[in-house]
Amino acid sequence: MRVNVIGAGKLGLAYAAFISSKGHQVHCVDNNTRLIESYCRGDFQTKEPSVVELATQFPMTYSTEPTDCDFTIVLVNTPTSYAGYDHSILESVLARITGPVIITCTVQPGFCDRYADRDIVYNPLFVQIGNVIENLEGAKNILVGGPNGVFSDFFTSIYGSDVTIHYMSFIEAEIAKLSLNGFITTKIAFANMVGDSLRRVGRPADAVLEFIGSDARIGNKCMKYGWGYGGPCFPRDNRALSTFLREHGMYDYIPVASHESNERHAMEQALHYTDTFMTGMCYKDNCNVPVVEESHKVKTALILKSMGKKVDIIDDSEIIALLPKELV
């Protein structure tokens, strides 16, 4: 199939390379001319594992404008605003393209229904920066807002015939995306709350959390004591879920409590931090991709600084360049 992928940043390029590796003809589109030129020359760099290798082995084309295709995947930035997700860039793209479209960037519930007269489906990705290709290769379930069976041939061609495609209405899929990540943030915040309470009484958290996670109704994934959640996805989805609930006259106690617990955990980490240095400032451990958005370590380091404590940051120059000026 001939596929346009609009939005060729960190995530867009990785997703495009993954699709290309499955035998599709992919054309990447981005309004960043320098970025497109580097892709065309083949001298671009990314620390996202396997992307350069896939893009080299399964070549794609690149430009600032879409080309003729069977359908278009849109993966542009939808920044967080006080009202949830800001769709202005996405709206601009949709106004300029025709034909079948798969919206892959996260949107606020109710957005896709505004385009019900268009040939559009909603298929958000559940991946982590730093593990995008690994997450895509290992996907067992995908979420699709749209008519049953739509794009099923494409989805099975990239994820495999054993993938489970969960079809539902636009708004159901939009709420499902936010709710799944909202549940994970709640689980992480709960585990860290338990861990903080055990640290207060001088006991480790591992045995208690392992016991809790051994219950099949709960499970051990994300039931670990450590740094709080951060990055470009979990915090924003949690806030967007809260906004949606309030807009519809619902209570948002759980996402708010998850956020507040996550913030309080940064304070607990600072209160018990004994080293004079901190490293690995990325939003998650063992990630080489320079992303510090809402990094819990950054939050903790800022608290330590505000407490007058010495904390030297040791990290790659790319990470250092992204840190708040108070830390460098």
Short mmCIF file of C-alpha atoms in Angstrom, two decimals:
data_model
loop_
_atom_site.label_atom_id
_atom_site.label_comp_id
_atom_site.label_asym_id
_atom_site.label_seq_id
_atom_site.Cartn_x
_atom_site.Cartn_y
_atom_site.Cartn_z
CA MET A 1 0.00 0.00 0.00
CA ARG A 2 1.10 3.60 -0.61
CA VAL A 3 1.03 5.51 2.66
CA ASN A 4 1.66 9.16 3.52
CA VAL A 5 2.82 9.71 7.10
CA ILE A 6 2.35 13.37 8.05
CA GLY A 7 4.47 14.34 11.06
CA ALA A 8 7.97 12.87 10.79
CA GLY A 9 9.40 13.72 14.19
CA LYS A 10 10.75 11.22 16.74
CA LEU A 11 7.60 9.13 16.84
CA GLY A 12 6.40 9.72 13.28
CA LEU A 13 9.68 8.64 11.70
CA ALA A 14 9.82 5.52 13.89
CA TYR A 15 6.25 4.54 13.00
CA ALA A 16 6.90 5.23 9.31
CA ALA A 17 10.05 3.06 9.34
CA PHE A 18 8.11 0.28 11.07
CA ILE A 19 5.38 0.42 8.39
CA SER A 20 7.98 0.49 5.62
CA SER A 21 9.66 -2.59 7.06
CA LYS A 22 6.38 -4.47 6.61
CA GLY A 23 6.42 -3.99 2.86
CA HIS A 24 4.50 -0.75 2.38
CA GLN A 25 5.55 2.22 0.24
CA VAL A 26 5.90 5.09 2.73
CA HIS A 27 6.24 8.80 2.06
CA CYS A 28 7.10 10.95 5.10
CA VAL A 29 5.83 14.53 5.23
CA ASP A 30 6.93 17.30 7.59
CA ASN A 31 6.99 21.10 7.43
CA ASN A 32 10.48 21.17 8.97
CA THR A 33 12.56 21.69 5.82
CA ARG A 34 15.90 21.00 7.50
CA LEU A 35 14.60 17.76 8.91
CA ILE A 36 13.30 16.62 5.52
CA GLU A 37 16.60 17.55 3.87
CA SER A 38 18.54 15.47 6.40
CA TYR A 39 16.23 12.50 5.79
CA CYS A 40 16.73 12.84 2.02
CA ARG A 41 20.52 12.95 2.43
CA GLY A 42 20.44 10.01 4.80
CA ASP A 43 22.62 11.74 7.39
CA PHE A 44 19.94 12.15 10.06
CA GLN A 45 20.55 10.93 13.59
CA THR A 46 18.11 9.53 16.11
CA LYS A 47 18.71 7.67 19.34
CA GLU A 48 15.41 5.82 19.00
CA PRO A 49 16.58 2.18 18.74
CA SER A 50 16.38 0.43 15.34
CA VAL A 51 14.94 3.43 13.45
CA VAL A 52 18.06 4.32 11.45
CA GLU A 53 18.58 0.66 10.59
CA LEU A 54 15.00 0.19 9.39
CA ALA A 55 14.97 3.46 7.44
CA THR A 56 18.18 2.41 5.71
CA GLN A 57 17.12 -1.15 4.97
CA PHE A 58 13.60 -0.20 3.89
CA PRO A 59 13.99 3.20 2.16
CA MET A 60 11.22 5.79 2.27
CA THR A 61 10.67 9.05 0.43
CA TYR A 62 10.48 12.46 2.10
CA SER A 63 9.13 15.91 1.32
CA THR A 64 7.19 18.82 2.80
CA GLU A 65 4.07 17.94 0.78
CA PRO A 66 1.93 14.78 0.56
CA THR A 67 2.03 12.62 -2.55
CA ASP A 68 -0.52 10.32 -4.19
CA CYS A 69 -1.36 7.51 -1.79
CA ASP A 70 -3.94 4.96 -0.75
CA PHE A 71 -4.38 6.65 2.62
CA THR A 72 -2.72 9.11 4.99
CA ILE A 73 -1.58 8.62 8.59
CA VAL A 74 -1.50 11.83 10.61
CA LEU A 75 0.87 11.88 13.58
CA VAL A 76 1.37 15.58 14.29
CA ASN A 77 1.80 17.28 17.63
CA THR A 78 -1.34 17.88 19.69
CA PRO A 79 0.05 20.02 22.52
CA THR A 80 -1.53 20.16 25.95
CA SER A 81 -3.69 23.19 26.67
CA TYR A 82 -5.82 24.09 29.67
CA ALA A 83 -8.78 22.56 27.83
CA GLY A 84 -7.01 19.25 27.17
CA TYR A 85 -5.37 18.59 23.82
CA ASP A 86 -4.84 21.42 21.33
CA HIS A 87 -5.98 20.26 17.90
CA SER A 88 -4.98 23.34 15.89
CA ILE A 89 -2.10 21.67 14.00
CA LEU A 90 -4.16 18.55 13.36
CA GLU A 91 -7.11 20.62 12.13
CA SER A 92 -4.83 22.50 9.74
CA VAL A 93 -3.53 19.23 8.29
CA LEU A 94 -7.01 17.73 7.91
CA ALA A 95 -8.17 20.86 6.07
CA ARG A 96 -5.43 20.38 3.46
CA ILE A 97 -5.71 16.67 2.68
CA THR A 98 -8.32 14.42 1.10
CA GLY A 99 -8.91 10.70 0.95
CA PRO A 100 -8.88 8.10 3.74
CA VAL A 101 -7.11 9.22 6.93
CA ILE A 102 -5.89 7.43 10.05
CA ILE A 103 -5.50 9.85 12.97
CA THR A 104 -2.77 8.42 15.19
CA CYS A 105 -2.03 11.38 17.47
CA THR A 106 -3.97 11.58 20.73
CA VAL A 107 -7.08 13.79 20.69
CA GLN A 108 -9.64 15.03 23.18
CA PRO A 109 -12.86 12.96 23.33
CA GLY A 110 -15.38 14.34 20.84
CA PHE A 111 -12.84 15.54 18.28
CA CYS A 112 -13.24 12.83 15.64
CA ASP A 113 -17.05 13.12 15.61
CA ARG A 114 -16.56 16.56 14.10
CA TYR A 115 -15.22 14.78 11.02
CA ALA A 116 -17.87 12.05 10.85
CA ASP A 117 -18.58 12.96 7.22
CA ARG A 118 -14.94 12.25 6.28
CA ASP A 119 -13.28 8.89 5.63
CA ILE A 120 -11.41 8.99 8.95
CA VAL A 121 -10.54 6.48 11.67
CA TYR A 122 -8.82 6.97 15.01
CA ASN A 123 -5.92 4.65 15.88
CA PRO A 124 -3.78 6.01 18.74
CA LEU A 125 -0.45 4.35 19.44
CA PHE A 126 0.51 2.87 22.81
CA VAL A 127 4.28 3.21 22.73
CA GLN A 128 7.06 4.72 24.81
CA ILE A 129 9.74 6.97 23.39
CA GLY A 130 12.94 4.94 23.66
CA ASN A 131 11.12 1.67 22.91
CA VAL A 132 8.89 2.57 19.96
CA ILE A 133 9.90 -0.20 17.52
CA GLU A 134 9.98 -2.78 20.29
CA ASN A 135 6.49 -1.74 21.43
CA LEU A 136 5.11 -1.81 17.87
CA GLU A 137 6.64 -5.21 17.14
CA GLY A 138 5.18 -6.60 20.35
CA ALA A 139 1.68 -5.12 20.03
CA LYS A 140 -1.04 -7.68 20.73
CA ASN A 141 -4.01 -5.31 20.91
CA ILE A 142 -4.74 -2.18 18.90
CA LEU A 143 -7.50 0.37 19.31
CA VAL A 144 -9.55 1.66 16.37
CA GLY A 145 -12.31 4.22 16.42
CA GLY A 146 -14.34 3.59 13.28
CA PRO A 147 -16.51 1.03 11.49
CA ASN A 148 -15.84 -2.66 12.12
CA GLY A 149 -13.25 -4.07 9.76
CA VAL A 150 -11.97 -0.74 8.42
CA PHE A 151 -8.24 -0.88 7.55
CA SER A 152 -8.07 -4.42 8.98
CA ASP A 153 -5.87 -5.60 6.08
CA PHE A 154 -3.40 -2.83 6.79
CA PHE A 155 -3.32 -3.40 10.54
CA THR A 156 -2.80 -7.15 10.24
CA SER A 157 -0.10 -6.57 7.62
CA ILE A 158 2.00 -4.57 10.06
CA TYR A 159 1.09 -6.18 13.40
CA GLY A 160 0.49 -9.77 12.28
CA SER A 161 -2.60 -11.91 11.80
CA ASP A 162 -2.86 -12.71 15.52
CA VAL A 163 -3.28 -9.08 16.61
CA THR A 164 -6.63 -8.26 18.25
CA ILE A 165 -8.26 -5.16 16.76
CA HIS A 166 -10.69 -3.49 19.15
CA TYR A 167 -13.21 -1.59 17.02
CA MET A 168 -15.53 0.94 18.63
CA SER A 169 -17.04 4.37 18.02
CA PHE A 170 -14.88 7.49 17.80
CA ILE A 171 -15.68 8.76 21.28
CA GLU A 172 -15.37 5.31 22.85
CA ALA A 173 -11.88 4.95 21.37
CA GLU A 174 -10.90 8.48 22.43
CA ILE A 175 -12.01 7.79 26.01
CA ALA A 176 -10.43 4.32 25.98
CA LYS A 177 -7.02 5.75 25.05
CA LEU A 178 -7.04 8.28 27.90
CA SER A 179 -8.55 5.81 30.37
CA LEU A 180 -6.01 3.05 29.79
CA ASN A 181 -3.12 5.41 30.42
CA GLY A 182 -5.03 6.99 33.30
CA PHE A 183 -5.32 3.58 34.92
CA ILE A 184 -1.58 3.00 34.54
CA THR A 185 -0.74 6.37 36.13
CA THR A 186 -3.03 5.48 39.03
CA LYS A 187 -1.28 2.14 39.48
CA ILE A 188 2.17 3.76 39.42
CA ALA A 189 1.10 6.47 41.87
CA PHE A 190 -0.46 3.88 44.18
CA ALA A 191 2.67 1.70 44.19
CA ASN A 192 4.86 4.70 45.00
CA MET A 193 2.49 5.82 47.77
CA VAL A 194 2.77 2.39 49.38
CA GLY A 195 6.54 2.47 48.91
CA ASP A 196 6.81 5.93 50.47
CA SER A 197 4.78 4.83 53.49
CA LEU A 198 7.02 1.79 54.00
CA ARG A 199 10.13 3.93 53.74
CA ARG A 200 8.68 6.18 56.46
CA VAL A 201 8.52 3.17 58.81
CA GLY A 202 11.95 1.93 57.82
CA ARG A 203 10.94 -1.01 55.67
CA PRO A 204 11.57 -1.83 51.96
CA ALA A 205 8.70 -1.87 49.50
CA ASP A 206 9.52 -4.91 47.38
CA ALA A 207 7.85 -7.67 49.41
CA VAL A 208 4.60 -5.75 49.93
CA LEU A 209 4.27 -4.67 46.30
CA GLU A 210 5.16 -8.14 45.06
CA PHE A 211 2.39 -9.57 47.23
CA ILE A 212 -0.14 -7.02 45.96
CA GLY A 213 0.86 -7.70 42.36
CA SER A 214 0.61 -11.46 42.83
CA ASP A 215 -3.18 -11.08 42.89
CA ALA A 216 -4.35 -11.87 39.34
CA ARG A 217 -6.84 -9.00 39.53
CA ILE A 218 -3.94 -6.55 39.88
CA GLY A 219 -0.77 -7.97 38.32
CA ASN A 220 2.88 -7.05 38.80
CA LYS A 221 3.32 -4.72 35.84
CA CYS A 222 3.86 -1.13 37.02
CA MET A 223 3.58 -2.35 40.61
CA LYS A 224 7.14 -1.29 41.46
CA TYR A 225 8.62 1.32 43.77
CA GLY A 226 10.73 3.96 42.07
CA TRP A 227 10.54 7.24 40.22
CA GLY A 228 7.13 8.62 39.39
CA TYR A 229 5.56 8.69 35.95
CA GLY A 230 6.50 11.38 33.44
CA GLY A 231 7.22 11.87 29.77
CA PRO A 232 5.18 13.12 26.84
CA CYS A 233 2.22 10.75 27.29
CA PHE A 234 1.12 9.67 30.78
CA PRO A 235 0.87 13.11 32.47
CA ARG A 236 -0.90 14.67 29.47
CA ASP A 237 -3.39 11.83 29.07
CA ASN A 238 -4.12 11.94 32.79
CA ARG A 239 -4.87 15.68 32.61
CA ALA A 240 -6.91 15.28 29.42
CA LEU A 241 -9.02 12.59 31.09
CA SER A 242 -9.60 14.92 34.04
CA THR A 243 -10.66 17.71 31.67
CA PHE A 244 -13.08 15.44 29.80
CA LEU A 245 -14.69 14.28 33.04
CA ARG A 246 -15.18 17.84 34.31
CA GLU A 247 -16.58 19.01 30.98
CA HIS A 248 -19.30 16.38 31.27
CA GLY A 249 -20.17 17.12 34.89
CA MET A 250 -18.36 14.05 36.18
CA TYR A 251 -16.04 13.74 39.17
CA ASP A 252 -12.33 13.53 38.37
CA TYR A 253 -11.08 12.54 41.82
CA ILE A 254 -8.99 9.60 40.63
CA PRO A 255 -6.88 11.31 37.90
CA VAL A 256 -6.45 14.34 40.16
CA ALA A 257 -5.35 12.12 43.06
CA SER A 258 -2.90 10.28 40.77
CA HIS A 259 -1.38 13.60 39.71
CA GLU A 260 -1.16 14.96 43.24
CA SER A 261 0.31 11.68 44.55
CA ASN A 262 2.88 11.72 41.77
CA GLU A 263 3.87 15.28 42.67
CA ARG A 264 4.04 14.42 46.37
CA HIS A 265 6.24 11.44 45.58
CA ALA A 266 8.82 13.81 44.07
CA MET A 267 8.92 15.59 47.43
CA GLU A 268 9.34 12.27 49.24
CA GLN A 269 12.20 11.37 46.90
CA ALA A 270 13.87 14.70 47.63
CA LEU A 271 13.45 14.36 51.39
CA HIS A 272 15.27 11.02 51.35
CA TYR A 273 17.85 11.75 48.65
CA THR A 274 21.36 11.53 50.08
CA ASP A 275 23.69 11.75 47.06
CA THR A 276 25.19 15.06 45.93
CA PHE A 277 24.75 14.21 42.25
CA MET A 278 22.01 12.87 39.99
CA THR A 279 22.23 11.17 36.60
CA GLY A 280 19.86 9.61 34.06
CA MET A 281 17.56 12.65 33.89
CA CYS A 282 15.44 11.31 31.03
CA TYR A 283 11.74 10.82 31.72
CA LYS A 284 12.33 7.10 32.37
CA ASP A 285 15.23 4.89 33.35
CA ASN A 286 17.53 3.33 30.74
CA CYS A 287 16.35 5.58 27.92
CA ASN A 288 18.91 7.01 25.50
CA VAL A 289 16.46 9.27 23.68
CA PRO A 290 16.82 12.85 25.00
CA VAL A 291 13.34 13.49 26.44
CA VAL A 292 13.01 15.19 29.82
CA GLU A 293 9.39 16.28 29.53
CA GLU A 294 7.88 16.05 33.05
CA SER A 295 10.81 13.88 34.15
CA HIS A 296 10.37 12.91 37.80
CA LYS A 297 14.10 13.15 38.38
CA VAL A 298 14.07 16.72 37.09
CA LYS A 299 11.21 17.56 39.45
CA THR A 300 13.07 15.99 42.37
CA ALA A 301 16.30 17.82 41.52
CA LEU A 302 14.44 21.13 41.40
CA ILE A 303 12.97 20.43 44.85
CA LEU A 304 16.43 19.60 46.18
CA LYS A 305 17.74 22.90 44.80
CA SER A 306 14.85 24.79 46.41
CA MET A 307 15.77 23.14 49.72
CA GLY A 308 19.30 24.49 49.40
CA LYS A 309 20.84 21.08 48.86
CA LYS A 310 23.76 20.48 46.54
CA VAL A 311 22.96 18.34 43.52
CA ASP A 312 25.24 18.12 40.49
CA ILE A 313 23.69 16.79 37.28
CA ILE A 314 25.75 14.26 35.33
CA ASP A 315 24.31 13.34 31.94
CA ASP A 316 24.75 13.49 28.17
CA SER A 317 25.15 16.95 26.68
CA GLU A 318 21.85 16.55 24.79
CA ILE A 319 20.02 15.96 28.05
CA ILE A 320 21.84 18.78 29.86
CA ALA A 321 20.77 21.19 27.10
CA LEU A 322 17.11 20.38 27.79
CA LEU A 323 17.21 20.90 31.56
CA PRO A 324 15.84 23.96 33.38
CA LYS A 325 18.51 26.65 33.87
CA GLU A 326 18.29 26.17 37.63
CA LEU A 327 19.93 22.75 37.23
CA VAL A 328 22.83 23.62 34.92
#
